[in-house]
Coordinates of C-alpha atoms in Angstrom, one line a residue:
Chain A
M1221 CA 0.0 0.0 0.0
R1222 CA 2.8 2.3 0.9
G1223 CA 4.3 1.2 -2.5
A1224 CA 1.3 2.5 -4.3
G1225 CA 1.5 5.8 -2.4
L1226 CA 5.2 6.2 -3.2
A1227 CA 4.5 5.3 -6.8
V1228 CA 2.3 8.3 -7.0
V1229 CA 5.0 10.6 -5.6
L1230 CA 7.5 9.0 -8.0
L1231 CA 5.1 9.6 -10.9
V1232 CA 4.8 13.3 -10.3
A1233 CA 8.6 13.6 -9.9
L1234 CA 9.1 11.7 -13.1
V1235 CA 6.8 14.1 -15.0
G1236 CA 9.0 17.0 -14.0
I1237 CA 12.3 15.2 -14.6
F1238 CA 11.4 13.8 -18.0
L1239 CA 10.0 17.1 -19.3
T1240 CA 13.0 19.0 -18.1
W1241 CA 15.4 16.4 -19.5
K1242 CA 13.8 16.5 -23.0
A1243 CA 13.5 20.3 -23.0
V1244 CA 17.0 21.2 -21.9
P1245 CA 18.9 20.4 -25.2
S1246 CA 16.5 22.5 -27.2
L1247 CA 16.6 25.3 -24.7
L1248 CA 20.4 25.3 -24.9
H1249 CA 20.4 25.6 -28.7
N1250 CA 17.6 28.3 -28.6
K1251 CA 18.9 31.6 -30.0
A1252 CA 16.0 33.7 -28.8
P1253 CA 15.3 34.7 -25.2
F1254 CA 12.9 32.0 -24.1
L1255 CA 10.8 33.9 -21.6
T1256 CA 10.5 37.2 -23.5
S1257 CA 10.5 36.4 -27.2
R1258 CA 7.4 36.1 -29.2
V1259 CA 8.9 34.2 -32.2
W1260 CA 8.2 30.5 -32.6
S1261 CA 10.4 28.8 -35.2
P1262 CA 11.7 25.7 -33.5
D1263 CA 12.7 23.9 -36.8
T1264 CA 15.1 26.5 -38.1
N1265 CA 18.8 26.0 -37.5
P1266 CA 19.6 27.4 -35.0
P1267 CA 16.1 27.3 -33.5
R1268 CA 14.5 30.5 -32.2
F1269 CA 11.5 30.2 -29.9
G1270 CA 10.0 32.1 -27.0
I1271 CA 6.8 31.8 -25.0
A1272 CA 5.8 35.5 -24.4
A1273 CA 2.8 35.4 -26.7
L1274 CA 1.7 32.0 -25.5
L1275 CA 1.9 33.0 -21.9
W1276 CA -0.1 36.2 -22.5
T1277 CA -3.0 34.4 -24.3
T1278 CA -3.0 31.6 -21.8
V1279 CA -3.1 33.8 -18.8
I1280 CA -5.5 36.4 -20.1
S1281 CA -8.0 33.9 -21.4
S1282 CA -8.0 32.0 -18.1
I1283 CA -8.2 35.1 -15.9
V1284 CA -11.1 36.5 -17.8
A1285 CA -12.8 33.0 -17.6
M1286 CA -12.2 33.1 -13.8
L1287 CA -13.7 36.6 -13.5
L1288 CA -16.7 35.5 -15.4
A1289 CA -17.2 32.2 -13.6
V1290 CA -16.6 32.9 -10.0
P1291 CA -19.5 35.4 -9.3
V1292 CA -22.0 33.0 -11.0
A1293 CA -20.5 30.0 -9.2
V1294 CA -20.7 31.6 -5.8
G1295 CA -24.3 32.6 -6.6
V1296 CA -25.2 29.0 -7.5
A1297 CA -23.4 27.7 -4.4
L1298 CA -25.3 30.1 -2.2
F1299 CA -28.6 29.2 -4.1
I1300 CA -28.0 25.5 -3.4
T1301 CA -26.9 25.9 0.3
Q1302 CA -29.0 28.8 1.4
Y1303 CA -32.0 29.4 -0.9
A1304 CA -33.1 26.2 -2.6
P1305 CA -35.6 24.0 -0.7
K1306 CA -34.0 20.9 0.7
R1307 CA -35.7 18.6 -1.7
L1308 CA -34.5 20.7 -4.7
A1309 CA -30.9 21.2 -3.5
T1310 CA -29.6 17.7 -4.2
P1311 CA -30.9 17.4 -7.8
V1312 CA -29.7 21.0 -8.5
A1313 CA -26.2 20.2 -7.2
Y1314 CA -26.3 17.1 -9.3
V1315 CA -27.2 18.8 -12.5
V1316 CA -24.4 21.3 -12.0
D1317 CA -22.0 18.4 -11.6
L1318 CA -23.3 16.9 -14.8
L1319 CA -21.9 19.9 -16.6
A1320 CA -18.5 18.8 -15.4
A1321 CA -19.0 15.5 -17.1
V1322 CA -19.3 17.1 -20.6
P1323 CA -16.1 16.3 -22.5
S1324 CA -14.1 19.3 -23.4
I1325 CA -14.1 18.6 -27.1
I1326 CA -17.9 19.0 -27.0
F1327 CA -17.6 22.4 -25.3
G1328 CA -15.2 23.5 -28.1
L1329 CA -17.4 22.2 -30.9
W1330 CA -20.5 23.9 -29.4
G1331 CA -18.6 27.1 -28.6
I1332 CA -17.3 27.7 -32.1
A1333 CA -20.4 26.4 -34.0
V1334 CA -23.3 27.5 -31.9
L1335 CA -22.3 30.0 -29.1
G1336 CA -19.9 32.0 -31.2
P1337 CA -22.4 33.0 -34.0
V1338 CA -25.1 33.6 -31.5
L1339 CA -23.0 35.9 -29.4
A1340 CA -21.5 37.7 -32.4
A1341 CA -24.4 39.9 -33.1
P1342 CA -25.3 41.4 -29.6
N1343 CA -21.6 41.3 -28.8
S1344 CA -20.6 43.6 -31.6
G1345 CA -22.6 46.5 -30.0
L1346 CA -21.1 45.8 -26.6
R1347 CA -17.7 45.4 -28.1
Q1348 CA -18.0 48.7 -29.9
G1349 CA -18.9 50.4 -26.7
I1350 CA -16.0 48.9 -24.8
E1351 CA -13.7 49.7 -27.7
N1352 CA -14.8 53.3 -27.9
S1353 CA -14.3 54.0 -24.2
L1354 CA -11.4 51.7 -23.3
G1355 CA -9.8 51.2 -26.7
W1356 CA -6.6 52.9 -25.6
I1357 CA -5.8 49.8 -23.6
P1358 CA -4.3 47.2 -26.0
L1359 CA -6.4 44.5 -24.4
F1360 CA -9.6 46.1 -25.6
S1361 CA -8.5 47.6 -28.9
S1362 CA -9.0 45.7 -32.1
T1363 CA -7.4 45.6 -35.5
G1364 CA -10.1 43.3 -36.9
V1365 CA -12.3 40.9 -35.0
S1366 CA -11.6 37.2 -35.4
A1367 CA -14.4 34.7 -35.2
G1368 CA -12.4 32.5 -32.9
N1369 CA -11.4 35.2 -30.5
V1370 CA -9.9 35.0 -27.0
F1371 CA -13.1 36.4 -25.4
L1372 CA -15.2 33.6 -26.8
A1373 CA -12.6 31.1 -25.5
S1374 CA -12.9 32.7 -22.1
I1375 CA -16.7 32.4 -22.0
V1376 CA -16.4 28.7 -22.9
L1377 CA -13.7 28.2 -20.3
A1378 CA -15.8 30.0 -17.7
I1379 CA -18.6 27.5 -18.4
M1380 CA -16.2 24.6 -18.1
I1381 CA -14.8 25.7 -14.7
L1382 CA -18.2 26.7 -13.3
P1383 CA -19.0 23.3 -11.8
I1384 CA -15.6 23.0 -10.1
V1385 CA -15.8 26.4 -8.5
T1386 CA -19.5 25.7 -7.5
A1387 CA -18.8 22.3 -6.0
L1388 CA -15.9 23.6 -3.8
S1389 CA -17.7 26.8 -2.7
R1390 CA -20.8 24.7 -1.9
E1391 CA -18.7 22.5 0.3
V1392 CA -17.3 25.4 2.4
F1393 CA -20.7 27.2 2.6
L1394 CA -22.1 24.0 4.1
Q1395 CA -19.5 24.1 6.8
V1396 CA -20.4 27.5 8.1
P1397 CA -21.2 27.0 11.8
R1398 CA -24.9 27.0 12.6
A1399 CA -24.0 29.4 15.5
N1400 CA -22.7 32.1 13.2
I1401 CA -25.8 32.1 11.1
E1402 CA -28.1 32.1 14.1
A1403 CA -26.2 34.9 15.7
A1404 CA -26.7 37.0 12.6
Q1405 CA -30.4 36.1 12.5
A1406 CA -30.8 36.9 16.2
L1407 CA -29.6 40.4 15.4
G1408 CA -32.5 40.8 13.0
A1409 CA -30.4 40.4 9.8
T1410 CA -32.3 39.7 6.6
K1411 CA -31.3 36.6 4.6
W1412 CA -28.9 38.6 2.5
E1413 CA -27.4 40.3 5.5
T1414 CA -26.9 36.9 7.1
I1415 CA -25.0 35.7 4.1
R1416 CA -22.9 38.8 4.0
M1417 CA -22.1 38.8 7.8
A1418 CA -21.8 35.1 8.5
V1419 CA -21.6 32.9 5.3
L1420 CA -19.3 34.9 3.0
P1421 CA -16.6 35.8 5.5
F1422 CA -16.4 32.2 6.7
G1423 CA -16.3 30.9 3.1
R1424 CA -13.9 33.4 1.7
P1425 CA -10.7 31.3 1.8
G1426 CA -12.6 28.4 0.4
V1427 CA -13.9 30.5 -2.5
I1428 CA -10.5 31.9 -3.2
S1429 CA -8.9 28.5 -3.4
A1430 CA -11.8 27.2 -5.5
S1431 CA -11.2 30.0 -7.9
M1432 CA -7.5 29.2 -8.1
L1433 CA -8.3 25.5 -8.8
G1434 CA -10.7 26.7 -11.5
L1435 CA -7.9 29.0 -12.9
G1436 CA -5.6 26.0 -13.0
R1437 CA -8.1 24.0 -15.0
A1438 CA -8.6 26.9 -17.4
L1439 CA -4.8 27.4 -17.9
G1440 CA -4.3 23.8 -19.0
E1441 CA -7.5 23.3 -21.0
T1442 CA -6.5 22.0 -24.4
I1443 CA -8.9 20.9 -27.0
A1444 CA -11.8 23.4 -26.4
V1445 CA -9.4 26.3 -26.7
T1446 CA -7.6 24.7 -29.7
I1447 CA -10.9 24.4 -31.5
I1448 CA -12.1 27.9 -30.7
L1449 CA -9.1 30.1 -31.1
S1450 CA -8.2 31.0 -34.6
T1451 CA -4.4 30.6 -35.1
P1452 CA -2.7 33.9 -36.3
N1453 CA -1.0 33.7 -39.6
I1454 CA 2.7 33.0 -39.5
G1455 CA 4.6 36.3 -39.4
A1456 CA 1.5 38.3 -38.4
P1457 CA 2.2 40.9 -35.7
F1458 CA 1.2 39.9 -32.2
D1459 CA -2.2 41.2 -31.2
P1460 CA -2.8 41.3 -27.4
S1461 CA -6.5 42.2 -27.9
L1462 CA -9.4 40.1 -26.5
W1463 CA -11.0 40.2 -29.9
A1464 CA -8.2 38.7 -31.7
G1465 CA -7.3 35.0 -32.1
G1466 CA -4.1 33.6 -30.5
E1467 CA -2.5 30.5 -29.2
T1468 CA -2.2 29.2 -25.6
F1469 CA 0.5 26.8 -24.4
A1470 CA -1.9 23.9 -24.7
S1471 CA -3.3 24.8 -28.1
K1472 CA 0.2 25.4 -29.6
I1473 CA 1.2 22.0 -28.5
A1474 CA -2.0 20.4 -29.7
N1475 CA -1.9 22.1 -33.1
A1476 CA 1.6 20.7 -33.6
A1477 CA 0.9 17.2 -32.2
G1478 CA 1.2 15.4 -35.5
E1479 CA 4.5 16.9 -36.5
F1480 CA 6.9 16.1 -33.7
D1481 CA 9.6 14.8 -36.1
T1482 CA 12.9 16.0 -34.7
P1483 CA 14.1 15.9 -31.1
Q1484 CA 15.0 19.6 -31.4
K1485 CA 11.5 20.6 -32.5
T1486 CA 9.8 18.3 -30.0
G1487 CA 12.0 19.7 -27.3
A1488 CA 10.7 23.2 -28.0
Y1489 CA 7.1 22.1 -27.5
I1490 CA 8.1 20.1 -24.4
S1491 CA 9.7 23.2 -22.9
A1492 CA 6.4 25.0 -23.5
G1493 CA 4.6 22.1 -21.8
L1494 CA 7.1 22.3 -18.9
V1495 CA 6.3 26.0 -18.4
L1496 CA 2.6 25.1 -18.4
F1497 CA 3.3 22.4 -15.8
V1498 CA 5.2 24.8 -13.6
V1499 CA 2.5 27.5 -13.8
T1500 CA -0.4 25.1 -13.1
F1501 CA 1.6 23.5 -10.3
A1502 CA 2.2 26.9 -8.7
V1503 CA -1.5 28.0 -9.0
N1504 CA -2.7 24.7 -7.5
A1505 CA -0.1 24.8 -4.7
V1506 CA -1.3 28.3 -3.7
A1507 CA -4.9 27.1 -3.7
R1508 CA -4.1 24.1 -1.5
V1509 CA -2.1 26.4 1.0
V1510 CA -5.1 28.7 1.3
I1511 CA -7.4 25.8 2.0
S1512 CA -5.2 24.0 4.5
R1513 CA -4.5 27.2 6.4
R1514 CA -8.2 27.6 7.0
K1515 CA -8.4 24.0 8.3
E1516 CA -5.9 24.7 11.0
V1517 CA -7.8 27.7 12.5
Chain B
M194 CA -19.1 42.1 12.7
A195 CA -19.5 45.6 11.5
T196 CA -23.2 46.0 11.5
A197 CA -23.9 44.3 14.9
T198 CA -24.8 47.5 16.7
S199 CA -28.6 47.5 16.5
T200 CA -30.3 45.2 19.0
T201 CA -33.8 46.7 19.1
L202 CA -36.5 45.1 16.9
A203 CA -36.9 48.0 14.6
P204 CA -39.0 47.3 11.5
I205 CA -36.8 46.4 8.6
S206 CA -36.3 49.4 6.4
D207 CA -37.4 49.5 2.8
S208 CA -33.9 49.7 1.5
R209 CA -32.8 46.6 3.4
K210 CA -35.9 44.8 2.2
L211 CA -35.2 45.8 -1.4
R212 CA -31.6 44.7 -1.1
N213 CA -32.7 41.4 0.2
H214 CA -35.1 40.9 -2.7
V215 CA -32.4 41.9 -5.2
A216 CA -30.0 39.4 -3.7
T217 CA -32.6 36.6 -3.7
F218 CA -33.4 37.4 -7.4
A219 CA -29.6 37.4 -8.2
M220 CA -29.2 33.9 -6.7
Y221 CA -32.0 32.4 -8.7
A222 CA -30.6 34.2 -11.8
C223 CA -27.2 32.6 -11.2
F224 CA -28.8 29.2 -11.0
V225 CA -30.7 29.8 -14.3
I226 CA -27.5 31.1 -16.0
A227 CA -25.6 28.0 -14.9
M228 CA -28.3 25.7 -16.3
I229 CA -28.4 27.4 -19.8
P230 CA -25.2 25.9 -21.2
L231 CA -25.9 22.3 -20.2
V232 CA -29.4 22.4 -21.6
W233 CA -28.3 24.2 -24.7
I234 CA -25.4 21.8 -25.4
I235 CA -27.5 18.7 -24.9
W236 CA -30.3 20.2 -27.1
T237 CA -27.7 21.1 -29.8
L238 CA -26.2 17.6 -29.8
V239 CA -29.6 15.8 -29.9
A240 CA -30.9 18.1 -32.7
K241 CA -27.8 17.8 -34.9
G242 CA -26.6 14.3 -34.0
A243 CA -29.6 12.1 -33.3
G244 CA -30.2 11.3 -36.9
L245 CA -27.4 8.8 -37.4
L246 CA -27.8 7.1 -34.0
G247 CA -31.1 5.5 -35.1
D248 CA -29.3 3.6 -37.9
P249 CA -28.0 0.2 -36.6
H250 CA -24.9 0.6 -38.9
W251 CA -23.7 3.4 -36.7
W252 CA -23.2 0.9 -33.9
T253 CA -21.8 -1.9 -36.0
N254 CA -19.7 -0.4 -38.8
S255 CA -16.5 1.6 -39.1
Q256 CA -15.7 4.5 -41.4
R257 CA -13.6 2.4 -43.7
G258 CA -13.9 3.5 -47.3
I259 CA -16.3 6.3 -46.4
T260 CA -15.3 9.8 -47.7
S261 CA -16.8 13.2 -46.7
R262 CA -19.3 13.0 -49.5
I263 CA -20.8 9.6 -48.5
Q264 CA -23.6 9.6 -46.0
G265 CA -23.7 7.4 -42.9
G266 CA -21.1 4.9 -41.9
G267 CA -20.5 3.8 -38.3
A268 CA -18.7 4.7 -35.2
Y269 CA -18.0 1.2 -34.0
H270 CA -14.3 1.5 -34.6
A271 CA -14.2 4.6 -32.4
I272 CA -16.4 3.3 -29.7
I273 CA -14.4 0.1 -29.4
G274 CA -11.2 2.1 -29.3
T275 CA -12.5 4.4 -26.6
L276 CA -13.7 1.5 -24.5
L277 CA -10.5 -0.5 -24.9
M278 CA -8.2 2.3 -24.0
A279 CA -10.4 3.2 -21.0
L280 CA -10.4 -0.5 -19.9
V281 CA -6.6 -0.8 -19.9
T282 CA -6.3 2.6 -18.2
A283 CA -8.6 1.3 -15.4
L284 CA -6.7 -1.9 -15.1
I285 CA -3.5 0.1 -14.2
A286 CA -5.0 3.0 -12.4
V287 CA -7.5 1.2 -10.2
P288 CA -5.0 -0.9 -8.2
L289 CA -2.6 2.0 -7.9
G290 CA -5.3 4.5 -6.9
V291 CA -7.1 2.2 -4.4
G292 CA -3.8 1.1 -2.9
T293 CA -2.8 4.8 -2.4
A294 CA -6.1 5.5 -0.8
I295 CA -5.8 2.6 1.6
Y296 CA -2.3 3.7 2.5
L297 CA -3.5 7.2 3.2
V298 CA -6.5 6.2 5.3
E299 CA -5.3 3.0 7.1
Y300 CA -1.5 3.4 7.3
G301 CA -0.3 6.8 6.4
R302 CA 1.0 9.0 9.2
G303 CA 3.5 11.8 9.2
R304 CA 5.6 13.3 6.5
I305 CA 5.4 10.6 3.9
A306 CA 1.6 10.5 4.0
R307 CA 1.5 14.3 3.7
A308 CA 3.8 14.1 0.7
V309 CA 1.7 11.4 -1.0
S310 CA -1.5 13.4 -0.3
F311 CA 0.1 16.6 -1.7
M312 CA 1.3 14.7 -4.8
V313 CA -2.2 13.4 -5.4
D314 CA -3.4 17.0 -5.3
V315 CA -0.7 18.0 -7.8
L316 CA -1.7 15.2 -10.1
T317 CA -5.3 16.4 -10.0
G318 CA -4.1 19.7 -11.4
V319 CA -1.8 18.3 -14.1
P320 CA -3.3 19.4 -17.5
S321 CA -4.0 16.4 -19.7
I322 CA -1.7 17.8 -22.4
V323 CA 1.2 17.8 -19.9
A324 CA 0.5 14.2 -19.0
A325 CA 0.5 13.4 -22.7
L326 CA 3.8 15.2 -23.3
F327 CA 5.3 13.3 -20.4
I328 CA 4.3 9.9 -21.8
Y329 CA 5.6 11.1 -25.2
A330 CA 8.9 12.0 -23.7
L331 CA 9.1 8.6 -22.1
W332 CA 7.5 6.3 -24.6
I333 CA 8.7 7.8 -27.9
G334 CA 11.5 10.2 -26.9
T335 CA 13.3 7.7 -24.6
F336 CA 12.2 4.2 -25.5
G337 CA 11.8 5.0 -29.2
L338 CA 8.4 3.2 -29.5
H339 CA 5.5 4.2 -31.7
R340 CA 2.3 6.2 -31.1
V341 CA -0.2 3.5 -30.1
G342 CA -3.3 3.0 -28.0
F343 CA -1.4 1.7 -25.0
A344 CA 0.6 4.9 -24.8
V345 CA -2.7 6.9 -24.7
S346 CA -3.8 4.6 -21.8
L347 CA -0.6 5.3 -19.9
A348 CA -1.2 9.1 -20.2
L349 CA -4.8 8.5 -19.1
V350 CA -3.6 6.6 -16.0
L351 CA -2.1 9.8 -14.7
L352 CA -5.4 11.6 -15.1
M353 CA -7.5 8.8 -13.6
I354 CA -5.4 8.0 -10.5
P355 CA -6.3 11.2 -8.5
V356 CA -10.0 10.7 -9.2
I357 CA -9.9 7.2 -7.8
V358 CA -7.7 8.1 -4.8
R359 CA -9.9 10.9 -3.7
S360 CA -13.2 9.0 -4.1
T361 CA -11.9 5.9 -2.5
E362 CA -10.3 7.8 0.3
E363 CA -13.6 9.5 1.1
M364 CA -15.4 6.2 1.2
L365 CA -12.8 4.5 3.4
R366 CA -13.1 7.3 5.9
L367 CA -16.8 6.7 6.1
V368 CA -16.3 3.1 7.3
P369 CA -17.1 3.2 11.0
R370 CA -14.2 2.8 13.4
D371 CA -16.2 0.3 15.4
L372 CA -16.0 -2.2 12.5
R373 CA -12.2 -2.0 12.4
E374 CA -11.9 -2.2 16.2
A375 CA -14.2 -5.2 16.4
A376 CA -12.0 -7.0 14.0
F377 CA -8.8 -6.0 15.8
A378 CA -10.4 -7.2 19.1
L379 CA -10.9 -10.6 17.6
G380 CA -7.2 -10.7 16.8
V381 CA -7.7 -10.3 13.0
P382 CA -4.5 -8.8 11.5
R383 CA -4.6 -5.4 9.8
W384 CA -4.3 -6.5 6.2
K385 CA -7.1 -9.1 6.7
T386 CA -9.3 -6.5 8.3
I387 CA -8.8 -4.2 5.4
M388 CA -9.4 -7.0 2.9
S389 CA -12.5 -8.6 4.4
I390 CA -14.1 -5.7 6.5
V391 CA -13.1 -2.3 5.2
L392 CA -13.0 -2.8 1.4
P393 CA -16.3 -4.7 1.2
T394 CA -18.0 -2.1 3.3
A395 CA -16.7 0.7 1.0
F396 CA -17.1 -1.3 -2.2
S397 CA -20.0 0.6 -3.8
G398 CA -18.3 3.9 -3.2
I399 CA -15.1 2.6 -4.8
V400 CA -17.1 1.4 -7.8
T401 CA -18.6 4.9 -8.1
G402 CA -15.2 6.4 -8.1
I403 CA -14.0 4.1 -10.9
M404 CA -17.0 4.9 -13.0
L405 CA -16.5 8.7 -12.6
G406 CA -12.8 8.3 -13.4
L407 CA -13.7 6.3 -16.5
A408 CA -16.1 9.0 -17.6
R409 CA -13.4 11.6 -17.2
V410 CA -10.7 9.8 -19.2
M411 CA -13.1 8.7 -22.0
G412 CA -13.7 12.4 -22.9
E413 CA -10.1 13.4 -22.9
T414 CA -8.8 14.5 -26.3
A415 CA -5.3 15.9 -25.7
P416 CA -3.5 12.5 -25.0
L417 CA -5.1 11.1 -28.2
L418 CA -3.9 14.0 -30.3
I419 CA -0.3 13.5 -29.2
L420 CA -0.2 9.7 -28.7
G421 CA -3.0 8.0 -30.6
P422 CA -3.5 8.9 -34.3
Y423 CA -6.9 8.3 -35.7
A424 CA -7.8 5.5 -38.0
K425 CA -10.9 4.9 -40.0
A426 CA -10.9 1.2 -39.7
I427 CA -11.3 -1.1 -36.8
N428 CA -8.2 -1.9 -34.8
T429 CA -8.3 -3.7 -31.5
N430 CA -4.6 -4.0 -31.0
L431 CA -3.4 -1.6 -28.4
F432 CA 0.3 -2.2 -29.3
S433 CA 0.4 -1.6 -33.0
G434 CA -1.2 0.6 -35.6
N435 CA -3.4 3.6 -35.4
M436 CA -6.6 3.3 -33.3
A437 CA -9.7 5.4 -33.5
A438 CA -11.5 6.9 -30.5
L439 CA -14.6 9.0 -30.3
P440 CA -12.8 12.3 -29.5
T441 CA -10.4 11.9 -32.4
M442 CA -13.2 10.9 -34.7
I443 CA -14.8 14.3 -33.8
N444 CA -11.5 16.1 -34.2
Q445 CA -10.8 14.5 -37.5
D446 CA -13.8 16.0 -39.3
R447 CA -14.5 19.1 -37.3
V448 CA -13.3 21.4 -40.0
E449 CA -15.2 19.6 -42.8
A450 CA -17.8 21.6 -44.7
L451 CA -19.6 18.8 -46.4
K452 CA -22.9 17.8 -44.7
P453 CA -22.3 14.0 -44.4
A454 CA -19.1 14.6 -42.5
V455 CA -20.6 17.4 -40.4
D456 CA -23.5 15.1 -39.4
R457 CA -21.0 12.4 -38.4
V458 CA -19.2 14.9 -36.2
W459 CA -22.3 15.8 -34.2
S460 CA -23.4 12.1 -34.0
A461 CA -20.0 11.1 -32.7
A462 CA -20.3 13.9 -30.1
L463 CA -23.7 12.7 -29.1
T464 CA -22.4 9.2 -28.8
L465 CA -19.5 10.3 -26.6
I466 CA -21.7 12.4 -24.3
L467 CA -24.2 9.5 -24.0
L468 CA -21.4 7.1 -23.0
V469 CA -20.0 9.5 -20.5
M470 CA -23.3 10.5 -19.0
V471 CA -24.5 6.9 -18.7
L472 CA -21.3 6.1 -16.8
S473 CA -21.6 9.0 -14.4
L474 CA -25.3 8.4 -13.9
L475 CA -24.6 4.7 -13.2
G476 CA -21.8 5.7 -10.8
R477 CA -24.2 7.9 -8.8
L478 CA -26.8 5.2 -8.8
V479 CA -24.4 2.6 -7.4
S480 CA -23.3 5.0 -4.7
R481 CA -26.9 5.8 -3.7
L482 CA -27.9 2.1 -3.6
G483 CA -25.0 0.8 -1.6
S484 CA -23.5 3.6 0.3
V485 CA -21.8 3.0 3.6
K486 CA -24.4 2.9 6.3
T487 CA -23.2 5.3 9.0
S488 CA -26.4 5.6 11.0
R489 CA -27.8 2.7 12.9

C-alpha cells in the first residue's frame, strides 16, 4: 500500500524530470530569449522560440474566464446551500455536476459552431462600446475581429470551470457553523445580511482556493481552446486584444501534435509544456495552501 | 461584525428589504444562468446528431472507405477504441489508486503520508496535455516506441489516479471505526481487516469512483492528439497501428464543410456524451444504492 503511495510521488517527480530532460537540449540551442521572445520557429537552424505570446494568451483567457465564472459559481453555491428548498438542493447540485462530465471537445465544438455565432451579433454592439471607451488599452482595442477570439474562448472556459468552483464553494458554505448564522439572524439580519455577515466571511478562503483551482483548470485546457481560437497567420504581428485569435501553451502543442519529427523541435514544444506544468503547479499549490491554512484555524 | 450594533427590533427598512429581494433574485438568476449551457449543449447535440444514431450501422460499422461525400457509416471503430483504452487505463489506475487511498487512510502517518497526499493534489491539477507530453517523452522520446493506443492509456492513467484516490479515500473514511476495532479485538491482522471488512463495506463507493474516473478519461482528447493517431478502420490491437477513439473521430472531421461529414461529427459527439453521462449516472446510482451505512 505504501508502495502505491510512493509510486504516485514518483510519478509526479518523473513528469517534472522527463519534461526537463527532454526540454533542456533544445533550450540550450535556442537563440531567442525563451521567456520574453514572441517568435516561434523551432525547426530552423539554430532554433528560435520564446513563450511570451503563449503566456499572454493563456493567462489572459484564463483570468477572464475566472472573473466570469466565480460570481456565478458563488451565486449558484449560495442558491444551493441557502435558498433552494432541501428537496431541490440535491438534484440541482447534481445537475451542475453533470456539466463537469461534458467532455471538453464538445464544449469546443459547441462554442465555435453554436455559441460564437449567437454571441457575435449582440456582442458587436457591446464590443464597440468597450472599444470606444477603453480602446486605448491594447487589451480592448481591435485591429479586426476574429471569429475564434480570445473572449469567446474565455466564455467557454468559464462554463467549463463553473462546476468545479461551484462544488468547492458549496462545500465550504455547508461548513459555516450554525451558531454564526443564528447569531446574525438573532440580530435581525435579513437573509442577504446573514449571508454577508456570516456565510461569506467564513467561506472566503474556500472560495479563493476554489477560484484558483478553476484557474488551474482553465490554464491547462487544451482541445476546447484549440478548436475555438483561430491561429494567427505566420509572421502576423502579435495582437494582445481580447477580440483577436491567438494560441495558448496547450493549443500550440495540440496544433503541432502530428509533427513532432525531430528531437530539437519536440524539445521546443516540451519546454512550452514544462512552463505550463510549472504554472499550473504553482497555481494549484497556492490554492491548497489557502485551503489548508483555514483548516488549522 | 461591522453591523452588529442595532439590537432593538426596529422594523426592517425598505432599502434593506429591497436589497434582500435583489439578492434573492440574483441567486435564482445565477442558477438559471448555470443551467443554460448544459441544456443548450444537450439540445444542440440531440438536434444535430440524433439522426445517425437510429441507424444500426452506426453501432456496428466503421468509417472504412467512407469519404466526406458519403452519407452514414459507423462509429463502432471509435467506440471500441475508446472502451479498450479506458479499460486498460482502469486496469492500471485502479490498483494504484485504491492502494494509495488505503495507504493514506489506514496506514499513512507523518511526513510521507503528507507528501503522498500533496502529490495526489498535484496530479489532480496536471493538465491532460502535460500528462500526454510526459508519456511522449518517455514512450517515444526515450524508448523509441510508436504512437499506439497503449501509450494513450498510460497518459490517461495519470489523469485517472487522482479521481480514484480521492473518491476511495472519502469512502474508506466513512467506514465506521467500530467495525475495524471489532475485527482487531478478535485478533484479526490489519491486512485481513482491510481486505475482508473495510474494502467490502466501502465497495460501492469505490465502484462509483472508478466509473466517474472512466467517464473523465473517455472524454479526454489531448492525449489522443499526441499519442493516438486516428484510423478509419477497426483496430483492436493496443500495441500496434493507429486506433480510433470518439474524441479523435470528432476532431478528424470538425473542419469539414460537407454535410455528411458534419453530421457524423455531431453524431459522434452525441455518442460520446451518452457514453460519459450513462457512466456517471450509473456511478451515482451505485453510490446511492449501496453507500456505507453510517447511521444505525
